[in-house]
Amino acid sequence: MSGHLRIVMAQINLLVGDVDGNAERMRAAVAEARDRLKGHVVVFPELALIGYPPEDLLLRPEVGRRVARALQHMEKGARGIDVVVGHPLAADGRLYNAVSWLRDGRTIAVYRKCELPNYSVFDEQRYFLAGADACVVEVHGVRLGLTICEDIWTPGPVAAARDAGAVAIVNINASPYHTGKWREREEIARLRVRETGCSLVYANLVGGQDELVFDGSSFAMDRKGRILVQAPAFREGLHAVDLDTSGEVQVGTRASLPATDEGIYEALVLGVRDYVRKNGFQGVLIGLSGGIDSALTLALAVDALGVDAVRAVMMPSPYTSEISLAGARAEAVRLGINYRVIPIHGLFDSFITVLSGEFEGAPAGITGENLQARIRGVLLMAISNESGRLVLTTGNKSEMAVGYATLYGDMAGGFAIIKDVSKTQVYQLAEYVNRRASERGEAIVIPGEVIRRPPSAELAPGQKDSDSLPPYEVLDPIIEAHVERNLSIEEMITAGMDAPTVERVVGMIRRNEYKRRQAPPGVRITRRAFGRDWRYPITSGYSSR
Amino acid sequence: MSGHLRIVMAQINLLVGDVDGNAERMRAAVAEARDRLKGHVVVFPELALIGYPPEDLLLRPEVGRRVARALQHMEKGARGIDVVVGHPLAADGRLYNAVSWLRDGRTIAVYRKCELPNYSVFDEQRYFLAGADACVVEVHGVRLGLTICEDIWTPGPVAAARDAGAVAIVNINASPYHTGKWREREEIARLRVRETGCSLVYANLVGGQDELVFDGSSFAMDRKGRILVQAPAFREGLHAVDLDTSGEVQVGTRASLPATDEGIYEALVLGVRDYVRKNGFQGVLIGLSGGIDSALTLALAVDALGVDAVRAVMMPSPYTSEISLAGARAEAVRLGINYRVIPIHGLFDSFITVLSGEFEGAPAGITGENLQARIRGVLLMAISNESGRLVLTTGNKSEMAVGYATLYGDMAGGFAIIKDVSKTQVYQLAEYVNRRASERGEAIVIPGEVIRRPPSAELAPGQKDSDSLPPYEVLDPIIEAHVERNLSIEEMITAGMDAPTVERVVGMIRRNEYKRRQAPPGVRITRRAFGRDWRYPITSGYSSR
């Protein structure tokens, strides 16, 4: 041990609502932090006892009682090491987002979060009242200021802790991943360090919870604003931070964080793995189309769950090309998954016959196209019902934005891994998958043909995505600007985008709210996904100009 | 005119996001309030210019610009009458929920809402900063205190207005309906009146917006706590309130509010009518089963939209009984709607054949049951695609709670009118429909057989709901206690409910979150619906004991 005081950041994966199970996981971490890592303090993430975000579970009085009981047990177990644990706190008929400092079988301090985020994916003011007071605890002569997550994103709480005598800040987090988040955290931490002269220990949760992925990536920053300890992203682990007698952070283990594509990929892998496992599914089922979206979804699923847990079905219609059949088969064989082909020609004809009495003439284009997608949805769900496997949908963010998907058809399924990944990023991730395989000396996973072919839903003869949509290199920047950066049409046109195209795309985004409202959840990887952070009315007279 | 000062409550139906259209509707109301009703002041609902709730439209800067422009136009038009208009207000880089008092082409006062609800269906702290100051405006010597909705649900803002000299309170609202809400509003208004000695004018929005129905029911209360003016529920209209020189409310027109069943029924009618019309659909399509849920849904749709706008399809499977066929046909004929029968036997057999290679042996019970429901969903959606009609689903709250419904099957559709109506209430509303018809001297609408028969999904031979669920007279009180009154299992058992049944039902509610997440929106009629006011994680380790 190089320092005077050792703080162990417990970057662990918890389960929302499972208070007793979480307490059990934390007890194991306490023992390891004390016995193996020789820590003086072990620090758990924000609201660790109940998991994050607990949402309306917080409104149930019995959940509060269970948390209080688990906290008492943890208090008793805090021997030989200080334990810093996040939990909801009921007091005076109100609820607080709190952290308790446990020592020698007692609670020696409680801090209540002062800054409650109520924007983006966060609804903390729905549940909590804000605290007002700083909290500083002395350990081996080092005075540590306690803060929770959002508290460091404004100057107030850290300054208050410094004013109360803190020389180092302990910040416990449930901070979800999106691309670029690591830089944002580092910059905000450096601001606080520079403002106050306190070093900073940033301990984050890891794991997937519905649409959010918490990436871990815990770190410690010295008073010069340098990250001297860096925990890996997307992995559980206990990570020691050593402070000297002045509370300054000492050099420790520095994991490297992944590059952008790898980071997104790992977030998606963790997101789907935790959704599947935490919900108790034994495996998943994917409808392959021979296109790049389902090809990437399959690769992700196999990485997340293993070959044996993944099954795929190809359901060709009269419009399915040979390229599609060959591409799907090649990847399935390469990965060694259970793979079946079920043609839908006969079912399609049967529906057309049954419906012939309802329509005047042949069904319109969209009716026949949706019919194929929905027959596939019915088949997948039947196999899912029979096998207990979760159906993974394969739609990307570009499609979700403009509604280029069939409700109850290709949108039928329990989890949509890549729903926040634009088509442009889908290509980048497919290349990443193949590059990684090549670097390992393995055959590529996604056939080159699947990547190079023009995108097509193959629901009509010779159909291309570009028949209905602007090219993705035009579409995706508009979606990114409007959805993630909140630009208006006027601003996008001023930035040089084509006016009629921008208006058309924004109109499509607006009109397809009803589809997104019935879409399965999927992993959030951007600043604004179509999920908790996108709350638009379906019924809306808002027109964009 | 019996009084000294006439305030006109503009109980009008607006469209969220349609700033220019709402301004147009309001200009017409201003002219009518001034010219026909000889009002001195016309009062519009909360956030009237943008509609309620505007949700994340508020985050778009261009929406703020449009509101500011429309407000300027309204200001110019405020001649010969004072205009009190609710709108979002951008100031100092923050947003406020505000109301402006317009007189003689100028804005003479602006009030910012002090109490921002951030619970139940409300997320106002996501968007707005709270105001802090009272606002009193004098009209013909009467000093009126301005407040917005939630402001009267705590003592502070009304007391502040009184302290600032108000003798009467004008409260503008966007208050959604649920059963019992009228009494709650009256009681809270009486509390404020008694505390402050101010009379109260309560002006509310009317109309459906996605899952919410605003019921209007505007009223005015004198200083003795008596409602002396009562506007009708669920109807647009301008309603005059006369005050004497002391600001006391004078006796005016008192509409009677509907009894419970009629109130729920009217809320459902308005909710589906506005969803269909505001979203531009020409008509709706309903799959009839011969059961009471689809029978009630059909009656509601015809009342809301008229006979010509409603089409229904009956899709019998091998398990459909003669009672079902006869019951569905009888109601369709009675109402005179377009009605077709499309048997699904052949499609069912085709799927079983195609799937035979995927299963070992015959498909399990649930697979075959879901298959029938999903074939029906595909057929309905094909007719919807071809005709442009919105599919209405027919599931009730009891089914939504315990997951007794098929995703992408009977849950496929754009709007679920009765999703917040328990099975017990479905029976009550069916009786109401028939009673009303009898009182009008018409034949009953829903055949007695459909009401009396034991509930069955008819997806397997001889199937009854009671094979899978507790009887509804046991199930519904548990759902009501747990969902609407937030009782824990312990509390329900203490209240005398059967312990194993309570545990079973609460477990079913918890496990079916994933289905509800992909359900269409529907009308909220209770204190807590499965919608904006029910935000539970899908992934959850919470077990109820």
JSON list of C-alpha atoms in Angstrom, two decimals, chain A residues 283-374:
[
{"chain": "A", "resi": 283, "resn": "GLY", "atom": "CA", "xyz": [-31.90, -17.65, -24.19]},
{"chain": "A", "resi": 284, "resn": "VAL", "atom": "CA", "xyz": [-32.90, -15.42, -27.07]},
{"chain": "A", "resi": 285, "resn": "LEU", "atom": "CA", "xyz": [-34.38, -15.73, -30.51]},
{"chain": "A", "resi": 286, "resn": "ILE", "atom": "CA", "xyz": [-33.58, -13.50, -33.48]},
{"chain": "A", "resi": 287, "resn": "GLY", "atom": "CA", "xyz": [-35.23, -13.20, -36.87]},
{"chain": "A", "resi": 288, "resn": "LEU", "atom": "CA", "xyz": [-32.45, -12.82, -39.42]},
{"chain": "A", "resi": 289, "resn": "SER", "atom": "CA", "xyz": [-33.17, -10.95, -42.65]},
{"chain": "A", "resi": 290, "resn": "GLY", "atom": "CA", "xyz": [-29.82, -11.08, -44.38]},
{"chain": "A", "resi": 291, "resn": "GLY", "atom": "CA", "xyz": [-29.41, -7.37, -43.67]},
{"chain": "A", "resi": 292, "resn": "ILE", "atom": "CA", "xyz": [-26.82, -5.66, -41.55]},
{"chain": "A", "resi": 293, "resn": "ASP", "atom": "CA", "xyz": [-29.10, -4.82, -38.58]},
{"chain": "A", "resi": 294, "resn": "SER", "atom": "CA", "xyz": [-30.00, -8.38, -37.75]},
{"chain": "A", "resi": 295, "resn": "ALA", "atom": "CA", "xyz": [-26.43, -9.46, -38.53]},
{"chain": "A", "resi": 296, "resn": "LEU", "atom": "CA", "xyz": [-25.09, -7.03, -35.92]},
{"chain": "A", "resi": 297, "resn": "THR", "atom": "CA", "xyz": [-27.82, -7.97, -33.43]},
{"chain": "A", "resi": 298, "resn": "LEU", "atom": "CA", "xyz": [-26.84, -11.62, -33.78]},
{"chain": "A", "resi": 299, "resn": "ALA", "atom": "CA", "xyz": [-23.15, -10.88, -33.23]},
{"chain": "A", "resi": 300, "resn": "LEU", "atom": "CA", "xyz": [-23.97, -8.85, -30.13]},
{"chain": "A", "resi": 301, "resn": "ALA", "atom": "CA", "xyz": [-26.25, -11.53, -28.72]},
{"chain": "A", "resi": 302, "resn": "VAL", "atom": "CA", "xyz": [-23.63, -14.24, -29.15]},
{"chain": "A", "resi": 303, "resn": "ASP", "atom": "CA", "xyz": [-20.98, -12.05, -27.49]},
{"chain": "A", "resi": 304, "resn": "ALA", "atom": "CA", "xyz": [-23.36, -11.23, -24.64]},
{"chain": "A", "resi": 305, "resn": "LEU", "atom": "CA", "xyz": [-24.89, -14.64, -23.99]},
{"chain": "A", "resi": 306, "resn": "GLY", "atom": "CA", "xyz": [-22.79, -17.31, -25.66]},
{"chain": "A", "resi": 307, "resn": "VAL", "atom": "CA", "xyz": [-23.53, -19.48, -28.67]},
{"chain": "A", "resi": 308, "resn": "ASP", "atom": "CA", "xyz": [-25.81, -21.91, -26.90]},
{"chain": "A", "resi": 309, "resn": "ALA", "atom": "CA", "xyz": [-28.18, -19.20, -25.70]},
{"chain": "A", "resi": 310, "resn": "VAL", "atom": "CA", "xyz": [-28.87, -17.82, -29.17]},
{"chain": "A", "resi": 311, "resn": "ARG", "atom": "CA", "xyz": [-31.19, -19.19, -31.78]},
{"chain": "A", "resi": 312, "resn": "ALA", "atom": "CA", "xyz": [-32.00, -17.58, -35.13]},
{"chain": "A", "resi": 313, "resn": "VAL", "atom": "CA", "xyz": [-34.65, -18.02, -37.75]},
{"chain": "A", "resi": 314, "resn": "MET", "atom": "CA", "xyz": [-34.67, -16.82, -41.34]},
{"chain": "A", "resi": 315, "resn": "MET", "atom": "CA", "xyz": [-38.17, -16.40, -42.78]},
{"chain": "A", "resi": 316, "resn": "PRO", "atom": "CA", "xyz": [-37.92, -15.70, -46.49]},
{"chain": "A", "resi": 317, "resn": "SER", "atom": "CA", "xyz": [-40.87, -14.23, -48.39]},
{"chain": "A", "resi": 318, "resn": "PRO", "atom": "CA", "xyz": [-41.24, -14.09, -52.18]},
{"chain": "A", "resi": 319, "resn": "TYR", "atom": "CA", "xyz": [-39.14, -10.92, -52.14]},
{"chain": "A", "resi": 320, "resn": "THR", "atom": "CA", "xyz": [-36.18, -12.29, -50.22]},
{"chain": "A", "resi": 321, "resn": "SER", "atom": "CA", "xyz": [-33.02, -12.34, -52.33]},
{"chain": "A", "resi": 322, "resn": "GLU", "atom": "CA", "xyz": [-30.39, -15.04, -52.62]},
{"chain": "A", "resi": 323, "resn": "ILE", "atom": "CA", "xyz": [-27.88, -12.61, -51.13]},
{"chain": "A", "resi": 324, "resn": "SER", "atom": "CA", "xyz": [-30.01, -12.42, -48.00]},
{"chain": "A", "resi": 325, "resn": "LEU", "atom": "CA", "xyz": [-30.33, -16.15, -47.63]},
{"chain": "A", "resi": 326, "resn": "ALA", "atom": "CA", "xyz": [-26.62, -16.68, -48.18]},
{"chain": "A", "resi": 327, "resn": "GLY", "atom": "CA", "xyz": [-25.60, -13.81, -45.87]},
{"chain": "A", "resi": 328, "resn": "ALA", "atom": "CA", "xyz": [-27.75, -14.94, -42.98]},
{"chain": "A", "resi": 329, "resn": "ARG", "atom": "CA", "xyz": [-26.66, -18.54, -43.35]},
{"chain": "A", "resi": 330, "resn": "ALA", "atom": "CA", "xyz": [-22.98, -17.63, -43.55]},
{"chain": "A", "resi": 331, "resn": "GLU", "atom": "CA", "xyz": [-23.02, -15.70, -40.27]},
{"chain": "A", "resi": 332, "resn": "ALA", "atom": "CA", "xyz": [-25.10, -18.33, -38.49]},
{"chain": "A", "resi": 333, "resn": "VAL", "atom": "CA", "xyz": [-22.67, -21.04, -39.58]},
{"chain": "A", "resi": 334, "resn": "ARG", "atom": "CA", "xyz": [-19.64, -18.91, -38.72]},
{"chain": "A", "resi": 335, "resn": "LEU", "atom": "CA", "xyz": [-20.96, -18.36, -35.19]},
{"chain": "A", "resi": 336, "resn": "GLY", "atom": "CA", "xyz": [-22.23, -21.92, -34.83]},
{"chain": "A", "resi": 337, "resn": "ILE", "atom": "CA", "xyz": [-25.70, -21.03, -33.60]},
{"chain": "A", "resi": 338, "resn": "ASN", "atom": "CA", "xyz": [-28.93, -22.98, -33.92]},
{"chain": "A", "resi": 339, "resn": "TYR", "atom": "CA", "xyz": [-30.37, -21.69, -37.19]},
{"chain": "A", "resi": 340, "resn": "ARG", "atom": "CA", "xyz": [-33.53, -22.54, -39.12]},
{"chain": "A", "resi": 341, "resn": "VAL", "atom": "CA", "xyz": [-35.21, -21.38, -42.32]},
{"chain": "A", "resi": 342, "resn": "ILE", "atom": "CA", "xyz": [-39.02, -21.09, -42.36]},
{"chain": "A", "resi": 343, "resn": "PRO", "atom": "CA", "xyz": [-40.41, -19.75, -45.65]},
{"chain": "A", "resi": 344, "resn": "ILE", "atom": "CA", "xyz": [-43.55, -17.65, -45.31]},
{"chain": "A", "resi": 345, "resn": "HIS", "atom": "CA", "xyz": [-44.79, -17.79, -48.91]},
{"chain": "A", "resi": 346, "resn": "GLY", "atom": "CA", "xyz": [-47.70, -20.07, -48.07]},
{"chain": "A", "resi": 347, "resn": "LEU", "atom": "CA", "xyz": [-48.84, -18.08, -45.05]},
{"chain": "A", "resi": 348, "resn": "PHE", "atom": "CA", "xyz": [-48.61, -14.86, -47.05]},
{"chain": "A", "resi": 349, "resn": "ASP", "atom": "CA", "xyz": [-50.83, -16.34, -49.76]},
{"chain": "A", "resi": 350, "resn": "SER", "atom": "CA", "xyz": [-53.30, -17.63, -47.15]},
{"chain": "A", "resi": 351, "resn": "PHE", "atom": "CA", "xyz": [-53.69, -14.19, -45.62]},
{"chain": "A", "resi": 352, "resn": "ILE", "atom": "CA", "xyz": [-54.13, -12.56, -49.02]},
{"chain": "A", "resi": 353, "resn": "THR", "atom": "CA", "xyz": [-56.87, -15.08, -49.80]},
{"chain": "A", "resi": 354, "resn": "VAL", "atom": "CA", "xyz": [-58.65, -14.58, -46.48]},
{"chain": "A", "resi": 355, "resn": "LEU", "atom": "CA", "xyz": [-58.43, -10.82, -46.84]},
{"chain": "A", "resi": 356, "resn": "SER", "atom": "CA", "xyz": [-59.53, -10.74, -50.48]},
{"chain": "A", "resi": 357, "resn": "GLY", "atom": "CA", "xyz": [-63.14, -10.34, -49.41]},
{"chain": "A", "resi": 358, "resn": "GLU", "atom": "CA", "xyz": [-62.26, -7.25, -47.36]},
{"chain": "A", "resi": 359, "resn": "PHE", "atom": "CA", "xyz": [-60.43, -5.24, -49.97]},
{"chain": "A", "resi": 360, "resn": "GLU", "atom": "CA", "xyz": [-61.41, -3.89, -53.33]},
{"chain": "A", "resi": 361, "resn": "GLY", "atom": "CA", "xyz": [-58.69, -5.34, -55.53]},
{"chain": "A", "resi": 362, "resn": "ALA", "atom": "CA", "xyz": [-55.22, -6.35, -54.33]},
{"chain": "A", "resi": 363, "resn": "PRO", "atom": "CA", "xyz": [-53.98, -4.94, -51.03]},
{"chain": "A", "resi": 364, "resn": "ALA", "atom": "CA", "xyz": [-52.04, -1.68, -51.23]},
{"chain": "A", "resi": 365, "resn": "GLY", "atom": "CA", "xyz": [-48.25, -1.78, -51.05]},
{"chain": "A", "resi": 366, "resn": "ILE", "atom": "CA", "xyz": [-47.94, -1.00, -47.39]},
{"chain": "A", "resi": 367, "resn": "THR", "atom": "CA", "xyz": [-50.57, -3.60, -46.44]},
{"chain": "A", "resi": 368, "resn": "GLY", "atom": "CA", "xyz": [-48.71, -6.39, -48.19]},
{"chain": "A", "resi": 369, "resn": "GLU", "atom": "CA", "xyz": [-45.37, -5.23, -46.80]},
{"chain": "A", "resi": 370, "resn": "ASN", "atom": "CA", "xyz": [-46.60, -5.07, -43.24]},
{"chain": "A", "resi": 371, "resn": "LEU", "atom": "CA", "xyz": [-48.31, -8.43, -43.66]},
{"chain": "A", "resi": 372, "resn": "GLN", "atom": "CA", "xyz": [-44.98, -10.14, -44.34]},
{"chain": "A", "resi": 373, "resn": "ALA", "atom": "CA", "xyz": [-43.36, -8.47, -41.33]},
{"chain": "A", "resi": 374, "resn": "ARG", "atom": "CA", "xyz": [-46.30, -9.42, -39.10]}
]
